[in-house]
PDB file of C-alpha atoms in Angstrom:
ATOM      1  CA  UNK A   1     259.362   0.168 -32.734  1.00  0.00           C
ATOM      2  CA  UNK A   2     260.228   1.214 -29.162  1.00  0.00           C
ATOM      3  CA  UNK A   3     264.102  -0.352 -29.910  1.00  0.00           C
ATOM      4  CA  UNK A   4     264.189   2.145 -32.902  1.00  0.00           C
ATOM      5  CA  UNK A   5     263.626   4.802 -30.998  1.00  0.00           C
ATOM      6  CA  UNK A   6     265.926   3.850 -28.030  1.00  0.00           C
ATOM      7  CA  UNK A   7     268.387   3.094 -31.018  1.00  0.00           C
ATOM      8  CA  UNK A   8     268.193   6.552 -32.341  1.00  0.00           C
ATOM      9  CA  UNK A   9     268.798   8.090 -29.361  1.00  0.00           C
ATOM     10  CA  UNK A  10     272.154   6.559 -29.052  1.00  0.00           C
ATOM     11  CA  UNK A  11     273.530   7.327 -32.476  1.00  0.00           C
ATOM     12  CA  UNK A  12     272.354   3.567 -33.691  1.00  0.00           C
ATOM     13  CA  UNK A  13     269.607   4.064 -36.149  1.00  0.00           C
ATOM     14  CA  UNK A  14     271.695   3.080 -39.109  1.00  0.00           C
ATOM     15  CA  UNK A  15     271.233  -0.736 -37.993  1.00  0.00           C
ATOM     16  CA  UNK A  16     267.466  -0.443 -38.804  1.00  0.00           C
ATOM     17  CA  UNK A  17     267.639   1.512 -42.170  1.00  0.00           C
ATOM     18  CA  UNK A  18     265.305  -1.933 -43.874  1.00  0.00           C
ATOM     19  CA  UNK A  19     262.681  -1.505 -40.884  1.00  0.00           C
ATOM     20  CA  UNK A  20     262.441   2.081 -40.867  1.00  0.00           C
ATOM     21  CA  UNK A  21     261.759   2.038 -44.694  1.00  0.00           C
ATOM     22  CA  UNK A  22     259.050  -0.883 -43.802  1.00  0.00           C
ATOM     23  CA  UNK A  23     258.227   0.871 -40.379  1.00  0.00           C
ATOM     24  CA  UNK A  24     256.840   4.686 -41.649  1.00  0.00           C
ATOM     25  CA  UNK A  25     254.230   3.468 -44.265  1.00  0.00           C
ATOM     26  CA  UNK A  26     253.090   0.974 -42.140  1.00  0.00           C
ATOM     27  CA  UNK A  27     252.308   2.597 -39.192  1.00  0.00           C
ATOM     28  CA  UNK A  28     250.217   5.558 -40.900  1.00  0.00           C
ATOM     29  CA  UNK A  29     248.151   3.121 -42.296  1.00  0.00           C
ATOM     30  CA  UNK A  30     247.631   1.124 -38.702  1.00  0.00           C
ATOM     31  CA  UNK A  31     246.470   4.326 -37.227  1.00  0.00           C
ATOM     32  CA  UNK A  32     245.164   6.074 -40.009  1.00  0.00           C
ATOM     33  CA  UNK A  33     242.134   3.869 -40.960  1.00  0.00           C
ATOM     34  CA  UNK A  34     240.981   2.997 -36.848  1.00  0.00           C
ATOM     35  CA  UNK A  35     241.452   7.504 -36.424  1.00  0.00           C
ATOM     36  CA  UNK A  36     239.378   7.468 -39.512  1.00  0.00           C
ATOM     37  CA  UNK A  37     236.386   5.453 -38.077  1.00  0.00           C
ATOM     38  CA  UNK A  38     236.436   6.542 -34.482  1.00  0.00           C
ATOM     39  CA  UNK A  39     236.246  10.374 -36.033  1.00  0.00           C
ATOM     40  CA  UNK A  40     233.317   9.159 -37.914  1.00  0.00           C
ATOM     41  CA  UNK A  41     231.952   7.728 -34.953  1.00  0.00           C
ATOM     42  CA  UNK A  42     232.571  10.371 -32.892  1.00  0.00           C
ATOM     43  CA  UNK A  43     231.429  13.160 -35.146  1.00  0.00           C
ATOM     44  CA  UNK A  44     228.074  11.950 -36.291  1.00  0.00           C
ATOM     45  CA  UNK A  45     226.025  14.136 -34.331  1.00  0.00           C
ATOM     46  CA  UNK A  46     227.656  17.646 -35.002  1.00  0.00           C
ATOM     47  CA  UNK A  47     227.931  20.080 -37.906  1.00  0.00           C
ATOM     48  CA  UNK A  48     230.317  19.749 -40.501  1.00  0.00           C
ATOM     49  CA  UNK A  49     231.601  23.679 -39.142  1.00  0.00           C
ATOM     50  CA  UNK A  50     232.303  22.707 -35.839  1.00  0.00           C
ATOM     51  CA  UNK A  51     233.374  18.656 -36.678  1.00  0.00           C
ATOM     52  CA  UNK A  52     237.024  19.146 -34.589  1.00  0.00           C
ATOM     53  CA  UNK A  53     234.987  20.289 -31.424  1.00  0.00           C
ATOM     54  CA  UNK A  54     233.593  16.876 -30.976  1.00  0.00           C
ATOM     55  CA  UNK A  55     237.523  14.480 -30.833  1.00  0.00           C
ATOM     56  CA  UNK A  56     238.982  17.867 -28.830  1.00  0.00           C
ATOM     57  CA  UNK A  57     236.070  17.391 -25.935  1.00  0.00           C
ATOM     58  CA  UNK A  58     237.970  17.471 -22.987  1.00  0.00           C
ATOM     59  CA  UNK A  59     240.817  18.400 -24.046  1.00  0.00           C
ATOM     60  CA  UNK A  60     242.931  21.237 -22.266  1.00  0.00           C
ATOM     61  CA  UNK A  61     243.072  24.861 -23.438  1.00  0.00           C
ATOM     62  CA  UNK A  62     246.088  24.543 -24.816  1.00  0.00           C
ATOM     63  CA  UNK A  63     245.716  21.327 -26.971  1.00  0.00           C
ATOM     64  CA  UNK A  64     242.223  22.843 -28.522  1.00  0.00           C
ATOM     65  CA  UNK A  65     244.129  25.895 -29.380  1.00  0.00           C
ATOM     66  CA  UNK A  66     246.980  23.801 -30.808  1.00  0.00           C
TER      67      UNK A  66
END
């Protein structure tokens, strides 16, 4: 994934057009489903009101107002 992006830089992302069809779908999914679990996980013990408090512990300002 790393040469695609390298690729793209340079002008050079029309040599991956089959993996970058392949490459989107399948990389939501691979860190869809783990976020999905780990925000479970993490957000057992608050209320459903203030469930984005408990990932965004930690956080700067700026990415909790983001």
């Amino acid at each position: 994934m790393l040469v695609v992006h390298v690729a793209s830089l340079f002008g050079n992302a029309y040599l991956f057009e089959g993996t970058l069809a392949v490459l989107g779908p399948g990389v939501v999914f691979v860190v869809f489903l783990p976020t999905i679990f780990v925000m479970n996980l993490v957000t057992q013990d608050f209320k459903q009101k203030d469930v984005w408090r408990a990932p965004l512990r930690g956080c700067p300002q700026w990415m909790y107002r983001t």
